[in-house]
Short mmCIF file of C-alpha atoms and ligand atoms in Angstrom, two decimals:
data_model
loop_
_atom_site.label_atom_id
_atom_site.label_comp_id
_atom_site.label_asym_id
_atom_site.label_seq_id
_atom_site.Cartn_x
_atom_site.Cartn_y
_atom_site.Cartn_z
CA MET A 8 0.06 -0.38 -0.42
CA LEU A 9 2.00 3.05 -0.92
CA ILE A 10 0.46 6.78 0.73
CA ASN A 11 0.35 10.08 -0.41
CA LEU A 12 2.45 11.94 1.87
CA ASN A 13 2.20 15.44 0.46
CA GLY A 14 3.07 14.33 -2.83
CA ASN A 15 5.55 11.58 -2.11
CA LEU A 16 4.07 7.96 -2.21
CA VAL A 17 5.14 6.19 0.27
CA LYS A 18 5.02 2.97 2.09
CA LYS A 19 2.47 1.98 4.52
CA GLU A 20 5.15 1.60 7.36
CA GLU A 21 7.31 5.53 6.47
CA ALA A 22 3.41 7.26 6.47
CA VAL A 23 3.99 9.50 9.44
CA VAL A 24 2.76 12.67 10.68
CA SER A 25 4.18 14.94 12.95
CA VAL A 26 3.52 14.89 16.79
CA PHE A 27 3.38 19.01 16.21
CA ASP A 28 1.13 18.91 13.14
CA HIS A 29 -2.20 20.93 14.75
CA GLY A 30 -4.57 18.48 12.93
CA LEU A 31 -3.01 15.84 15.28
CA LEU A 32 -3.19 18.72 18.70
CA TYR A 33 -6.30 20.18 17.58
CA GLY A 34 -8.63 18.16 15.14
CA ASP A 35 -6.88 21.41 12.93
CA GLY A 36 -7.90 20.16 9.11
CA VAL A 37 -10.46 18.87 7.09
CA PHE A 38 -11.43 15.81 5.07
CA GLU A 39 -13.10 13.15 3.24
CA GLY A 40 -14.04 10.25 2.33
CA ILE A 41 -14.54 8.87 -1.32
CA ARG A 42 -15.12 5.49 -3.00
CA VAL A 43 -13.59 3.97 -6.42
CA TYR A 44 -15.94 1.34 -7.80
CA GLY A 45 -14.41 -0.15 -10.62
CA GLY A 46 -12.16 1.99 -11.38
CA ASN A 47 -14.45 4.61 -11.24
CA ILE A 48 -13.95 7.83 -8.49
CA PHE A 49 -17.59 8.01 -7.66
CA ARG A 50 -17.72 12.22 -8.14
CA LEU A 51 -14.78 12.90 -7.39
CA ASN A 52 -14.91 16.78 -8.02
CA ASP A 53 -18.76 17.27 -5.39
CA HIS A 54 -15.97 15.44 -2.77
CA ILE A 55 -12.78 17.97 -3.70
CA ASN A 56 -15.65 20.99 -4.02
CA ARG A 57 -17.20 20.57 -0.58
CA LEU A 58 -13.19 19.57 0.76
CA PHE A 59 -12.41 22.92 -0.19
CA ASN A 60 -15.41 24.80 1.65
CA SER A 61 -14.26 22.99 4.74
CA ALA A 62 -10.76 24.26 4.93
CA LYS A 63 -11.79 27.90 3.76
CA TYR A 64 -14.45 27.78 6.89
CA ILE A 65 -11.90 27.18 8.89
CA MET A 66 -9.35 29.18 7.07
CA LEU A 67 -7.43 26.51 6.06
CA LYS A 68 -5.02 27.33 2.92
CA VAL A 69 -4.53 24.38 1.01
CA SER A 70 -1.51 24.63 -0.84
CA LEU A 71 -2.49 22.87 -4.26
CA SER A 72 -5.05 24.14 -6.23
CA LYS A 73 -8.82 22.08 -6.96
CA LYS A 74 -7.28 20.34 -10.16
CA GLU A 75 -3.99 19.93 -8.73
CA MET A 76 -5.38 17.87 -5.40
CA ILE A 77 -7.62 15.47 -8.04
CA ASP A 78 -4.30 13.96 -9.68
CA GLU A 79 -2.71 13.91 -6.66
CA VAL A 80 -6.05 11.64 -5.85
CA VAL A 81 -5.96 9.77 -8.90
CA ARG A 82 -2.27 9.48 -9.04
CA THR A 83 -3.00 8.03 -5.47
CA VAL A 84 -5.75 5.18 -7.01
CA LYS A 85 -3.16 4.20 -10.38
CA ALA A 86 -0.38 3.56 -7.91
CA ASN A 87 -2.47 1.24 -5.73
CA ASN A 88 -3.81 -0.46 -8.57
CA LEU A 89 -6.81 0.16 -6.02
CA ARG A 90 -10.33 -0.52 -8.79
CA ASP A 91 -12.32 -1.16 -5.46
CA GLY A 92 -11.64 0.70 -2.31
CA TYR A 93 -12.23 3.65 -0.07
CA LEU A 94 -9.97 6.46 -0.23
CA ARG A 95 -9.89 8.71 2.64
CA LEU A 96 -8.56 12.28 2.07
CA VAL A 97 -6.80 14.50 5.24
CA VAL A 98 -5.42 18.74 4.93
CA THR A 99 -4.28 19.40 8.13
CA ARG A 100 -3.24 22.62 9.37
CA GLY A 101 0.16 21.61 9.55
CA PRO A 102 2.85 21.01 12.11
CA GLY A 103 3.60 24.64 14.40
CA ASP A 104 4.64 25.41 18.08
CA LEU A 105 2.00 24.61 20.62
CA GLY A 106 -0.94 26.88 21.22
CA LEU A 107 -4.41 26.97 19.63
CA ASP A 108 -2.76 29.65 16.55
CA PRO A 109 -2.64 28.63 12.98
CA ALA A 110 -0.55 31.00 12.34
CA LYS A 111 1.85 28.74 14.18
CA CYS A 112 1.94 26.25 10.99
CA PRO A 113 3.36 28.05 8.30
CA LYS A 114 2.05 25.00 5.21
CA ALA A 115 -1.11 23.40 5.39
CA PHE A 116 -0.22 19.11 5.26
CA TYR A 117 -1.92 16.81 3.46
CA PHE A 118 -2.13 12.60 3.05
CA ILE A 119 -4.08 10.45 0.79
CA ILE A 120 -4.80 6.83 2.05
CA ALA A 121 -6.10 4.03 -0.70
CA ALA A 122 -7.70 1.32 0.81
CA GLY A 123 -10.62 -0.91 1.93
CA ILE A 124 -13.90 0.41 4.35
CA THR A 125 -16.86 -2.12 5.91
CA LEU A 126 -19.26 0.26 7.96
CA TYR A 127 -21.67 -2.33 8.47
CA PRO A 128 -21.30 -6.12 8.61
CA GLU A 129 -22.92 -7.25 5.61
CA GLU A 130 -25.86 -9.09 7.24
CA TYR A 131 -27.21 -5.59 7.47
CA TYR A 132 -27.57 -5.01 4.29
CA GLU A 133 -30.75 -8.13 3.73
CA LYS A 134 -32.41 -7.29 7.48
CA GLY A 135 -31.81 -3.72 8.02
CA LEU A 136 -30.59 -2.05 10.95
CA SER A 137 -31.66 -0.96 14.23
CA ILE A 138 -30.88 2.18 15.70
CA ILE A 139 -31.30 4.68 18.60
CA THR A 140 -31.47 8.36 19.59
CA VAL A 141 -28.99 9.16 21.80
CA PRO A 142 -28.67 11.46 24.34
CA THR A 143 -25.73 13.75 22.78
CA ARG A 144 -26.53 16.75 20.55
CA ARG A 145 -25.23 17.08 17.27
CA ASN A 146 -23.18 20.66 17.20
CA THR A 147 -25.50 23.74 16.31
CA SER A 148 -24.10 25.15 13.29
CA GLU A 149 -23.24 28.24 15.81
CA ALA A 150 -20.69 26.63 17.53
CA LEU A 151 -19.20 24.42 14.91
CA ASN A 152 -20.77 23.97 11.83
CA PRO A 153 -21.87 20.17 10.78
CA GLN A 154 -21.33 20.83 7.06
CA VAL A 155 -17.82 21.00 7.50
CA LYS A 156 -15.80 17.54 7.57
CA SER A 157 -13.37 18.95 9.79
CA LEU A 158 -11.12 16.70 11.74
CA ASN A 159 -12.80 17.44 15.04
CA TYR A 160 -15.88 13.96 15.12
CA LEU A 161 -15.75 13.97 18.48
CA ASN A 162 -19.48 15.24 18.93
CA ASN A 163 -20.22 12.23 16.44
CA ILE A 164 -17.92 9.40 18.36
CA LEU A 165 -19.95 10.17 21.88
CA ALA A 166 -23.25 9.49 19.33
CA LYS A 167 -21.55 6.55 18.19
CA ILE A 168 -20.68 5.50 21.72
CA GLU A 169 -23.78 6.13 23.33
CA ALA A 170 -25.21 3.15 20.45
CA LYS A 171 -22.83 1.00 20.88
CA ASN A 172 -23.31 1.24 24.87
CA HIS A 173 -27.20 0.31 24.15
CA ASN A 174 -25.73 -2.36 21.36
CA SER A 175 -26.81 -0.40 18.90
CA LEU A 176 -24.33 -0.14 15.60
CA GLU A 177 -25.81 3.74 14.74
CA ALA A 178 -27.30 6.22 16.46
CA VAL A 179 -29.38 9.16 15.87
CA MET A 180 -28.87 12.54 16.90
CA ILE A 181 -31.42 15.42 17.12
CA ASN A 182 -29.89 18.89 17.16
CA ASN A 183 -30.54 21.58 19.75
CA GLU A 184 -34.91 22.41 18.88
CA GLY A 185 -34.97 18.25 19.49
CA TYR A 186 -35.08 18.02 15.66
CA VAL A 187 -33.57 15.16 14.08
CA SER A 188 -30.13 16.14 11.97
CA GLU A 189 -28.46 12.87 10.57
CA ALA A 190 -26.14 9.40 11.61
CA THR A 191 -23.05 9.51 12.88
CA GLY A 192 -21.65 9.49 9.43
CA ASP A 193 -24.18 9.25 7.48
CA ASN A 194 -28.13 11.08 6.25
CA ILE A 195 -30.88 9.47 7.47
CA PHE A 196 -34.42 9.67 5.03
CA ILE A 197 -37.80 8.17 5.76
CA VAL A 198 -40.51 7.26 3.35
CA LYS A 199 -44.01 7.94 4.47
CA ASP A 200 -47.03 7.93 2.30
CA GLY A 201 -45.10 7.46 -0.36
CA VAL A 202 -42.93 10.48 -0.41
CA LEU A 203 -39.26 10.46 -0.41
CA ILE A 204 -38.08 12.97 3.41
CA THR A 205 -34.36 13.22 4.55
CA PRO A 206 -34.24 16.76 7.62
CA SER A 207 -33.53 19.78 6.08
CA LEU A 208 -29.25 20.50 6.06
CA HIS A 209 -30.33 23.16 8.44
CA CYS A 210 -31.32 20.90 11.28
CA GLY A 211 -27.64 20.32 11.24
CA GLY A 212 -26.45 17.17 8.70
CA LEU A 213 -23.24 17.01 6.37
CA ASN A 214 -24.25 18.03 2.56
CA GLY A 215 -23.43 14.52 1.43
CA ILE A 216 -22.63 12.98 -1.25
CA THR A 217 -25.03 10.00 -1.40
CA ARG A 218 -27.95 12.82 0.30
CA ARG A 219 -28.13 14.15 -2.64
CA THR A 220 -27.86 11.36 -4.93
CA VAL A 221 -30.53 9.82 -3.67
CA LEU A 222 -32.34 12.36 -4.12
CA GLU A 223 -30.74 12.90 -7.45
CA ILE A 224 -32.83 9.20 -8.49
CA ALA A 225 -35.49 9.80 -6.81
CA ALA A 226 -36.01 12.55 -9.60
CA LYS A 227 -35.30 10.73 -11.90
CA LEU A 228 -37.68 7.91 -10.99
CA LYS A 229 -40.57 10.87 -10.21
CA ILE A 230 -40.62 10.19 -6.46
CA LYS A 231 -41.32 13.37 -4.98
CA THR A 232 -39.29 14.25 -2.62
CA ARG A 233 -39.34 16.54 1.20
CA GLU A 234 -36.53 18.40 3.02
CA ASP A 235 -37.65 19.32 6.11
CA VAL A 236 -37.73 19.01 9.45
CA MET A 237 -38.55 15.86 11.10
CA THR A 238 -38.93 14.47 14.99
CA ARG A 239 -38.89 11.42 16.11
CA TYR A 240 -42.04 11.23 16.05
CA GLU A 241 -41.56 11.09 11.80
CA LEU A 242 -38.91 8.77 11.96
CA TYR A 243 -41.33 6.00 14.75
CA THR A 244 -44.19 6.09 12.97
CA ALA A 245 -42.31 5.97 8.80
CA ASP A 246 -43.40 3.60 6.60
CA GLU A 247 -39.31 2.96 5.60
CA CYS A 248 -35.70 3.98 6.75
CA PHE A 249 -32.62 4.47 5.43
CA LEU A 250 -29.31 5.39 5.98
CA THR A 251 -27.14 7.18 3.36
CA GLY A 252 -23.25 7.83 3.07
CA THR A 253 -20.08 7.37 1.23
CA ALA A 254 -18.71 4.55 3.13
CA ALA A 255 -22.52 2.86 4.09
CA LYS A 256 -23.77 3.61 0.41
CA VAL A 257 -27.85 2.65 1.32
CA ILE A 258 -28.51 0.97 3.92
CA PRO A 259 -32.21 -0.05 5.40
CA VAL A 260 -33.26 0.41 9.12
CA VAL A 261 -36.15 -1.72 10.37
CA ASN A 262 -36.45 -0.91 13.90
CA ILE A 263 -35.62 2.72 15.82
CA ASP A 264 -35.98 3.24 19.69
CA ALA A 265 -37.49 -0.43 19.90
CA ARG A 266 -40.21 0.94 17.35
CA GLU A 267 -40.51 -1.79 13.75
CA ILE A 268 -40.21 0.45 11.08
CA ASN A 269 -42.28 -1.95 7.73
CA GLY A 270 -43.11 -4.76 10.01
CA GLY A 271 -38.70 -5.09 10.73
CA LYS A 272 -37.88 -5.49 7.10
CA PRO A 273 -36.59 -3.31 4.85
CA GLY A 274 -38.76 -1.58 2.49
CA ARG A 275 -39.83 -1.27 -1.11
CA VAL A 276 -38.46 2.13 -1.96
CA THR A 277 -35.21 1.25 -0.41
CA GLY A 278 -34.25 -1.72 -2.30
CA ILE A 279 -34.92 0.52 -5.92
CA ILE A 280 -32.54 3.73 -4.21
CA PHE A 281 -30.29 0.80 -3.30
CA ARG A 282 -29.84 -0.57 -7.07
CA GLU A 283 -30.04 2.35 -8.77
CA TYR A 284 -27.30 4.09 -6.73
CA MET A 285 -25.31 1.07 -7.16
CA LYS A 286 -25.82 1.36 -11.39
CA LEU A 287 -24.63 5.00 -10.55
CA THR A 288 -22.02 4.40 -8.20
CA LYS A 289 -19.89 3.60 -11.61
CA LYS A 290 -20.53 5.90 -13.91
CA MET A 291 -20.72 9.40 -12.32
CA GLY A 292 -16.67 10.00 -11.58
CA VAL A 293 -13.77 10.07 -12.82
CA LYS A 294 -12.24 7.08 -14.29
CA ALA A 295 -8.54 6.08 -13.16
CA PHE A 296 -7.98 3.68 -15.05
CA LYS A 297 -8.60 3.85 -19.06
CA ASP A 298 -9.47 0.24 -19.40
N1 LIG B 307 -22.54 12.61 7.93
C1 LIG B 307 -21.50 13.02 8.10
C2 LIG B 307 -21.66 13.21 9.25
C3 LIG B 307 -20.31 12.13 7.66
O1 LIG B 307 -19.63 11.89 8.05
C4 LIG B 307 -22.15 11.90 5.77
C5 LIG B 307 -22.99 12.69 6.61
C6 LIG B 307 -22.64 10.57 4.16
O2 LIG B 307 -21.55 12.35 3.78
P1 LIG B 307 -20.87 11.61 2.15
O3 LIG B 307 -20.77 12.17 1.21
O4 LIG B 307 -20.33 10.28 1.86
O5 LIG B 307 -22.73 10.43 1.67
C7 LIG B 307 -20.74 11.98 6.55
C8 LIG B 307 -19.69 11.03 5.74
C9 LIG B 307 -15.92 6.50 8.13
C10 LIG B 307 -16.73 7.73 6.85
O6 LIG B 307 -14.41 6.48 8.13
C11 LIG B 307 -17.15 7.87 7.55
C12 LIG B 307 -17.87 9.29 5.88
C13 LIG B 307 -17.54 8.98 4.73
C14 LIG B 307 -16.93 7.66 4.51
C15 LIG B 307 -16.21 6.99 5.90
O7 LIG B 307 -16.71 6.56 8.77
N2 LIG B 307 -18.71 10.10 6.56
#
């Protein structure tokens, strides 16, 4: 496995970062999780745009242009001959003296890992997940905007821990107003009376690329969609529910806080969306290989 460390392809053992990197010391940095399907880097341009927006929000100057970053991602995929897998693209504030001030870090640092990832065991794509809502609230937009994919994921990690403490694989996070925002690393959708509904972005969910793709698929299939506020009531009384994310793809949810959804079985619309999504994964994006 070769890791791209600031433009140099190095062996895994040599891929190390400084203990003075503010990405490590303060979670000061941004990242993207990207998938490769059959040599196609799925929606790479969208990921790069989101990365640069996250960087802009935290006033982090990426040392490459968007185009150069895309080229580095492609180069890393090729060097690893990665036809199917997962990419983790990280930009940190870089090494600098101790102290919060980002001005202590003269130059941002980046690395790209090309590897595999499984978020949920395969069986759950067939039988669906049982999930719970947790006490930890999603960060408010005015504290740390959830649109920013920063290296500071403790808000989500705490929710994940709470879920696992209750033997649940995933948590639904509620915002401070009591509205559903998202899962810890996935967006959430429900189907109610034939309408596909997902929380509006101002409720505190990431503007997920899988979420966007699912909304586009629904539009194409003439399935009605709505982005709206949603409480636990809407979750509990949904006809279907599923989560979306780069790592998770589209995964059915069949139980929320001990309320069965669709009699405990993955729903029909969920299945349709999943299959359409999988078709698109090999089409939309940047092809890393010529064949
Ligand atoms: N919400 C949050 C908080 C996320 O981190 C999503 C939603 C889904 O967004 P995309 O663009 O992927 O549809 C994410 C993305 C991991 C991992 O390592 C997490 C994500 C993506 C890839 C890997 O757990 N989260």
